Amino acid sequence: LSRLYGPEAFGVFALYTSIVSVLSVITTWKYELAIVLPKKDEDAVHLLTLSSLIVLVMTVLTSLVILLFKNRIEIMLGTPELSFVLMWVPISICAFGFYQSLNYWSTRKKGYKRLSISQIIRSLSVVISQLTGGVLKFGSAGLVFSQAFGHIVATIVLGKQIWNNDKGILKRACKSINIKKIRSLARDYSDFPKYSAPQAFINSISQNAAPFLLSIYFSPAVVGFYAIGLKLLQLPVNLIGESVRQVYFQKAAELHNNGVSLRTSLIKTTVALFGLACIPSTIIFLFGSNIFSLILGDNWHEAGVYASWMVLWLFFVFITRPTIALFQVLRLQRVYFIIEILGLILKLSFLILTTYAFHNAAIVIAVYSLVNAGFYLFLFLYIYIKIKALNSSKIH
């Protein structure tokens, strides 16, 4: 892909993925997380229905906002090429929202194999489409369409597998679906839209603030270097880390419901992830620019410089996947929300200050990465202390 598309195309693509990432985290109001928690499948199906209805509403609202403010968004970000990109945003968040809802139903039913299959098919769909678009010289449009197409395909594949495997449960539960029950469960799990959704939204803004600011203060090529570095680093982080988080989330919820301490499982899982990520992260930190030049070509040397710093941030993102899951399991959404607000203020402050002080993209990304690393380390320490306090209170 790095030889078929230039940094500018990846820059536009990064803006698209950032917009979709920010909006997709609130497309379900985070009710999809609650699907794993009820003891009865009937309640989980009601939550799945609620989550799906919210996705439809949010898709319509997003479409209206884009129709009304499309030109202003293009001017603000200084990227006229966004016209085509913005058309695909509602479609992408709709597909992503349905996928997330089905994802957590599968997590509840321990259907990890079908999740893996849907992700593999999604990746193949995206890669084949992007390669085709690159050969046909579609530019950023090829990257954007391919990503949206992959979300749609993955959602259809996962939905079909769920229907084939859980048809009996779904049919029985669907017969008892009623608005009154949906409203009752919406109230019971109201912590998710009140705290988890705003928290996830703020977290997504903080994680995606860099492409927006780089677009405003630097060239699209700089955004492209940042995007390709982040893309390559996030592949193993998301592939392995998200799989671990899903399995751990289900297991931790089960342990917590049975009154078992979560301290041992948190430490074991975090240490295992630390050991897995330590060596490759160190190699990228020391030799990132050389590795990127070798693999992607000399034009992408700058992406390797950025990746050398970003790997520190993503290392802590990777090892704290169990930590993030425990904020939901322990129903600490309100605390997580407050922490995210403070974290966002801190990250944006450092981003803006370093941009004005140095006007050097590499320094800006280095500082941003270090602040992010410190933030995730703080999250782990907070949860560890919280679990320790809970254990002590049970003993006494």
Coordinates of C-alpha atoms in Angstrom, one line a residue:
L1 CA 0.0 0.0 0.0
S2 CA 2.8 2.4 0.8
R3 CA 4.0 2.0 -2.8
L4 CA 0.6 2.5 -4.3
Y5 CA -0.6 5.4 -2.3
G6 CA 1.4 8.6 -1.3
P7 CA 1.6 10.2 2.2
E8 CA -1.1 12.8 1.1
A9 CA -3.6 10.0 0.4
F10 CA -2.9 8.4 3.8
G11 CA -3.3 11.8 5.3
V12 CA -6.9 12.2 4.0
F13 CA -7.6 8.5 5.0
A14 CA -6.3 9.3 8.5
L15 CA -8.8 12.1 8.8
Y16 CA -11.6 9.8 7.7
T17 CA -10.6 7.1 10.2
S18 CA -10.3 9.7 13.0
I19 CA -13.8 11.0 12.3
V20 CA -15.3 7.5 12.2
S21 CA -13.4 6.5 15.4
V22 CA -14.7 9.5 17.3
L23 CA -18.3 9.0 16.2
S24 CA -18.4 5.2 16.3
V25 CA -17.7 5.0 20.1
I26 CA -21.0 6.7 20.8
T27 CA -23.1 5.1 18.1
T28 CA -24.6 2.6 20.5
W29 CA -24.3 4.8 23.6
K30 CA -22.1 1.9 24.9
Y31 CA -25.1 -0.3 25.7
E32 CA -23.3 -3.0 23.7
L33 CA -21.0 -3.5 26.7
A34 CA -24.0 -4.3 28.9
I35 CA -25.0 -7.3 26.6
V36 CA -22.3 -9.4 28.4
L37 CA -23.5 -8.7 31.9
P38 CA -27.1 -10.0 32.5
K39 CA -27.6 -13.5 33.8
K40 CA -30.5 -14.2 31.5
D41 CA -30.1 -14.4 27.7
E42 CA -33.6 -12.8 27.3
D43 CA -32.3 -9.6 29.0
A44 CA -29.2 -9.7 26.8
V45 CA -31.3 -9.9 23.6
H46 CA -33.4 -6.9 24.8
L47 CA -30.1 -5.0 25.2
L48 CA -29.0 -6.1 21.8
T49 CA -32.2 -4.8 20.4
L50 CA -31.8 -1.5 22.3
S51 CA -28.3 -1.1 21.0
S52 CA -29.3 -1.7 17.4
L53 CA -32.2 0.8 17.6
I54 CA -29.8 3.5 18.9
V55 CA -27.4 2.7 16.0
L56 CA -30.1 3.5 13.5
V57 CA -31.0 6.8 15.3
M58 CA -27.4 7.9 15.5
T59 CA -26.8 7.1 11.8
V60 CA -29.7 9.3 10.8
L61 CA -28.5 12.2 13.0
T62 CA -24.9 11.9 11.7
S63 CA -26.2 12.0 8.1
L64 CA -28.1 15.2 8.8
V65 CA -25.1 16.9 10.5
I66 CA -22.8 16.1 7.6
L67 CA -25.3 17.3 5.0
L68 CA -25.7 20.6 6.9
F69 CA -22.0 21.2 7.9
K70 CA -20.0 19.4 5.2
N71 CA -18.4 22.6 3.7
R72 CA -17.5 24.0 7.1
I73 CA -15.8 20.8 8.2
E74 CA -13.7 20.8 4.9
I75 CA -12.7 24.4 5.5
M76 CA -11.9 23.9 9.2
L77 CA -9.5 21.0 8.4
G78 CA -8.1 22.6 5.3
T79 CA -8.7 19.5 3.2
P80 CA -11.0 19.8 0.2
E81 CA -10.7 16.1 -0.6
L82 CA -12.9 15.4 2.4
S83 CA -16.1 15.7 0.3
F84 CA -16.0 12.1 -0.8
V85 CA -14.8 11.0 2.6
L86 CA -17.6 12.5 4.6
M87 CA -20.2 10.7 2.4
W88 CA -19.0 7.4 3.8
V89 CA -18.9 8.4 7.5
P90 CA -22.6 7.6 8.3
I91 CA -22.4 4.2 6.4
S92 CA -19.2 3.3 8.3
I93 CA -20.5 4.1 11.8
C94 CA -23.8 2.3 11.1
A95 CA -21.9 -0.9 10.1
F96 CA -19.5 -0.5 13.0
G97 CA -22.3 0.1 15.5
F98 CA -24.1 -3.1 14.4
Y99 CA -20.8 -5.0 14.4
Q100 CA -20.0 -3.9 18.0
S101 CA -23.5 -5.0 19.2
L102 CA -23.1 -8.4 17.6
N103 CA -19.5 -8.6 18.8
Y104 CA -20.5 -8.4 22.5
W105 CA -23.3 -10.9 22.0
S106 CA -20.7 -13.3 20.6
T107 CA -18.4 -12.4 23.6
R108 CA -21.3 -13.3 25.9
K109 CA -21.8 -16.6 24.2
K110 CA -18.0 -17.2 24.1
G111 CA -18.1 -17.2 20.3
Y112 CA -14.5 -16.2 19.8
K113 CA -14.0 -18.3 16.7
R114 CA -16.7 -16.5 14.8
L115 CA -15.3 -13.2 15.9
S116 CA -11.9 -14.2 14.5
I117 CA -13.5 -15.4 11.2
S118 CA -15.4 -12.1 10.7
Q119 CA -12.2 -10.1 11.5
I120 CA -10.1 -12.1 9.0
I121 CA -12.7 -11.7 6.3
R122 CA -12.9 -7.9 7.1
S123 CA -9.2 -7.6 6.8
L124 CA -9.1 -9.5 3.5
S125 CA -11.9 -7.4 2.1
V126 CA -10.2 -4.2 3.1
V127 CA -6.7 -5.2 1.8
I128 CA -8.0 -6.6 -1.6
S129 CA -10.1 -3.5 -2.1
Q130 CA -7.3 -1.1 -1.2
L131 CA -4.8 -2.9 -3.4
T132 CA -7.3 -2.8 -6.3
G133 CA -7.9 0.9 -5.6
G134 CA -4.2 1.6 -5.6
V135 CA -3.6 -0.1 -8.9
L136 CA -6.5 1.8 -10.5
K137 CA -5.1 5.1 -9.0
F138 CA -8.2 5.9 -7.0
G139 CA -6.1 7.8 -4.4
S140 CA -7.6 8.5 -1.0
A141 CA -11.0 7.4 -2.3
G142 CA -9.8 3.9 -2.7
L143 CA -8.6 3.7 0.9
V144 CA -11.8 5.2 2.3
F145 CA -14.2 3.0 0.3
S146 CA -12.2 -0.1 1.1
Q147 CA -12.4 0.6 4.9
A148 CA -16.1 1.2 4.8
F149 CA -16.6 -1.9 2.6
G150 CA -14.7 -4.0 5.2
H151 CA -16.9 -2.9 8.0
I152 CA -20.0 -3.8 6.1
V153 CA -18.7 -7.3 5.1
A154 CA -17.6 -8.1 8.6
T155 CA -21.0 -7.1 10.0
I156 CA -22.9 -9.3 7.5
V157 CA -20.6 -12.3 8.1
L158 CA -20.8 -12.1 11.9
G159 CA -24.6 -11.6 11.8
K160 CA -25.0 -14.7 9.6
Q161 CA -22.8 -16.8 11.9
I162 CA -24.7 -15.6 15.0
W163 CA -28.0 -16.5 13.4
N164 CA -26.7 -20.0 12.4
N165 CA -25.3 -20.7 15.9
D166 CA -27.8 -19.0 18.2
K167 CA -31.0 -19.1 16.2
G168 CA -32.9 -21.0 18.9
I169 CA -32.0 -18.6 21.7
L170 CA -32.7 -15.5 19.6
K171 CA -36.1 -16.8 18.3
R172 CA -37.3 -17.6 21.9
A173 CA -36.1 -14.3 23.2
C174 CA -37.5 -12.3 20.3
K175 CA -41.0 -13.6 21.1
S176 CA -40.8 -11.9 24.5
I177 CA -39.3 -8.6 23.3
N178 CA -41.4 -5.5 24.4
I179 CA -40.7 -1.8 24.8
K180 CA -41.4 -1.9 28.5
K181 CA -38.7 -4.4 29.1
I182 CA -36.2 -2.5 26.9
R183 CA -36.9 0.7 28.8
S184 CA -36.4 -1.1 32.2
L185 CA -33.1 -2.5 31.1
A186 CA -32.1 0.9 29.6
R187 CA -32.6 2.4 33.1
D188 CA -30.8 -0.5 34.9
Y189 CA -27.7 0.0 32.7
S190 CA -28.0 3.7 32.4
D191 CA -24.4 4.1 33.7
F192 CA -23.2 3.1 30.2
P193 CA -24.7 6.0 28.3
K194 CA -24.2 8.4 31.2
Y195 CA -20.5 7.7 31.8
S196 CA -19.1 5.0 29.5
A197 CA -20.3 6.7 26.3
P198 CA -19.0 10.2 27.2
Q199 CA -15.8 8.6 28.5
A200 CA -15.3 6.7 25.3
F201 CA -16.1 9.8 23.2
I202 CA -13.5 11.8 25.1
N203 CA -11.0 9.0 25.0
S204 CA -11.5 8.8 21.2
I205 CA -11.1 12.6 20.8
S206 CA -7.8 12.4 22.8
Q207 CA -6.5 9.5 20.7
N208 CA -7.5 11.1 17.4
A209 CA -6.7 14.7 18.3
A210 CA -3.2 14.4 16.7
P211 CA -4.4 13.9 13.1
F212 CA -6.8 16.9 13.3
L213 CA -4.1 19.2 14.8
L214 CA -1.5 18.0 12.4
S215 CA -3.8 18.6 9.5
I216 CA -4.4 22.2 10.7
Y217 CA -0.8 23.1 11.6
F218 CA 1.2 20.9 9.2
S219 CA 0.8 19.4 5.7
P220 CA -1.3 16.4 4.7
A221 CA 1.9 14.4 4.2
V222 CA 2.8 14.8 7.9
V223 CA -0.7 13.4 8.7
G224 CA 0.0 10.5 6.3
F225 CA 3.4 9.7 8.0
Y226 CA 1.7 9.7 11.4
A227 CA -1.2 7.6 10.0
I228 CA 0.9 4.9 8.4
G229 CA 3.1 4.6 11.6
L230 CA 0.1 4.3 13.8
K231 CA -1.6 1.9 11.4
L232 CA 1.3 -0.6 11.5
L233 CA 1.8 -0.3 15.2
Q234 CA -1.9 -0.8 15.9
L235 CA -2.3 -3.9 13.9
P236 CA -0.7 -6.3 16.5
V237 CA -2.1 -4.1 19.4
N238 CA -5.7 -4.5 18.1
L239 CA -5.4 -8.0 16.9
I240 CA -4.0 -9.5 20.0
G241 CA -4.9 -6.9 22.6
E242 CA -8.6 -6.7 21.7
S243 CA -8.9 -10.4 21.6
V244 CA -7.4 -10.7 25.1
R245 CA -9.6 -7.8 26.3
Q246 CA -12.8 -9.5 25.1
V247 CA -11.9 -12.9 26.7
Y248 CA -10.8 -11.2 29.9
F249 CA -13.9 -9.0 30.0
Q250 CA -16.2 -12.1 29.9
K251 CA -14.0 -14.0 32.4
A252 CA -13.7 -11.1 34.8
A253 CA -17.4 -10.5 34.8
E254 CA -17.9 -14.1 35.6
L255 CA -15.4 -14.0 38.5
H256 CA -16.8 -10.8 39.9
N257 CA -20.4 -12.2 39.8
N258 CA -19.1 -15.2 41.8
G259 CA -17.4 -13.0 44.4
V260 CA -13.8 -14.0 43.3
S261 CA -11.0 -11.5 43.6
L262 CA -9.8 -10.0 40.3
R263 CA -6.3 -9.1 41.5
T264 CA -4.6 -12.3 40.5
S265 CA -6.2 -12.4 37.0
L266 CA -5.3 -8.7 36.4
I267 CA -1.6 -9.2 37.3
K268 CA -1.2 -12.4 35.4
T269 CA -2.8 -11.1 32.2
T270 CA -0.9 -7.8 32.4
V271 CA 2.4 -9.5 33.0
A272 CA 1.8 -11.8 30.1
L273 CA 1.0 -8.9 27.8
F274 CA 4.1 -7.1 29.0
G275 CA 6.3 -10.0 28.2
L276 CA 4.8 -10.4 24.8
A277 CA 5.2 -6.7 23.8
C278 CA 8.5 -5.8 25.5
I279 CA 11.0 -7.1 22.9
P280 CA 9.3 -5.9 19.7
S281 CA 8.5 -2.5 21.3
T282 CA 12.1 -2.0 22.2
I283 CA 13.3 -2.9 18.7
I284 CA 10.9 -0.4 17.1
F285 CA 11.9 2.3 19.6
L286 CA 15.6 1.9 18.8
F287 CA 15.4 1.1 15.0
G288 CA 12.0 2.4 13.9
S289 CA 13.2 4.7 11.1
N290 CA 15.4 2.1 9.6
I291 CA 12.7 -0.6 9.8
F292 CA 10.1 1.6 8.1
S293 CA 12.5 2.7 5.4
L294 CA 13.4 -1.0 4.7
I295 CA 9.8 -2.2 4.6
L296 CA 7.9 0.7 3.1
G297 CA 10.6 2.5 1.1
D298 CA 12.8 5.5 1.7
N299 CA 9.8 7.9 1.3
W300 CA 8.5 6.6 4.6
H301 CA 11.6 7.3 6.8
E302 CA 9.7 10.0 8.7
A303 CA 6.9 7.6 9.6
G304 CA 9.5 5.4 11.3
V305 CA 10.7 8.4 13.3
Y306 CA 7.2 9.0 14.5
A307 CA 6.6 5.3 15.2
S308 CA 9.7 5.1 17.4
W309 CA 7.9 7.4 19.8
M310 CA 4.3 6.2 19.3
V311 CA 5.4 2.6 20.2
L312 CA 5.9 3.8 23.8
W313 CA 2.3 5.0 24.0
L314 CA 0.9 1.9 22.3
F315 CA 2.9 -0.4 24.5
F316 CA 1.0 0.8 27.5
V317 CA -2.3 0.7 25.6
F318 CA -1.5 -3.0 24.9
I319 CA -0.7 -4.1 28.4
T320 CA -3.6 -2.2 30.0
R321 CA -6.4 -3.9 28.0
P322 CA -7.4 -5.9 31.1
T323 CA -7.4 -2.7 33.1
I324 CA -9.8 -1.0 30.8
A325 CA -12.2 -4.0 30.9
L326 CA -12.3 -3.8 34.7
F327 CA -13.6 -0.3 34.8
Q328 CA -16.8 -1.7 33.2
V329 CA -16.9 -4.9 35.3
L330 CA -16.5 -2.9 38.5
R331 CA -19.1 -0.3 37.3
L332 CA -16.5 2.5 37.7
Q333 CA -17.8 4.3 34.6
R334 CA -18.2 7.6 36.4
V335 CA -14.6 7.5 37.7
Y336 CA -13.3 6.6 34.3
F337 CA -15.3 9.4 32.7
I338 CA -13.7 12.0 35.1
I339 CA -10.2 10.6 34.5
E340 CA -10.7 10.8 30.7
I341 CA -11.8 14.4 30.9
L342 CA -8.7 15.3 32.9
G343 CA -6.6 13.2 30.5
L344 CA -8.0 14.9 27.5
I345 CA -7.3 18.4 28.9
L346 CA -3.7 17.3 29.7
K347 CA -3.1 15.8 26.2
L348 CA -4.6 18.6 24.3
S349 CA -2.6 21.2 26.4
F350 CA 0.7 19.4 25.6
L351 CA -0.2 19.0 21.9
I352 CA -1.0 22.7 21.5
L353 CA 1.8 24.0 23.6
T354 CA 4.5 21.9 21.9
T355 CA 3.1 22.8 18.5
Y356 CA 3.4 26.5 19.2
A357 CA 6.7 26.2 21.1
F358 CA 8.6 24.0 18.5
H359 CA 6.5 23.8 15.3
N360 CA 8.2 20.4 14.7
A361 CA 5.9 17.5 14.0
A362 CA 8.4 14.9 15.4
I363 CA 8.6 16.7 18.8
V364 CA 4.8 17.2 19.0
I365 CA 4.3 13.4 18.4
A366 CA 7.0 12.4 20.9
V367 CA 5.5 14.5 23.7
Y368 CA 2.0 13.4 22.8
S369 CA 3.1 9.7 23.0
L370 CA 4.9 10.2 26.3
V371 CA 1.8 11.8 27.9
N372 CA -0.4 9.0 26.6
A373 CA 1.9 6.4 28.0
G374 CA 1.8 8.1 31.4
F375 CA -2.0 8.2 31.2
Y376 CA -2.4 4.5 30.7
L377 CA 0.1 3.7 33.4
F378 CA -2.0 5.8 35.8
L379 CA -5.1 3.8 34.8
F380 CA -3.4 0.5 35.7
L381 CA -2.2 1.9 39.1
Y382 CA -5.7 3.2 39.9
I383 CA -7.4 -0.1 39.2
Y384 CA -4.8 -2.1 41.0
I385 CA -5.2 0.0 44.1
K386 CA -9.0 -0.2 43.8
I387 CA -9.0 -4.0 43.6
K388 CA -6.6 -4.2 46.6
A389 CA -8.9 -1.9 48.6
L390 CA -11.9 -4.1 47.7
N391 CA -10.1 -7.2 48.8
S392 CA -9.2 -5.6 52.1
S393 CA -12.8 -4.6 52.8
K394 CA -14.0 -8.1 52.1
I395 CA -11.5 -9.6 54.5
H396 CA -12.5 -7.2 57.3

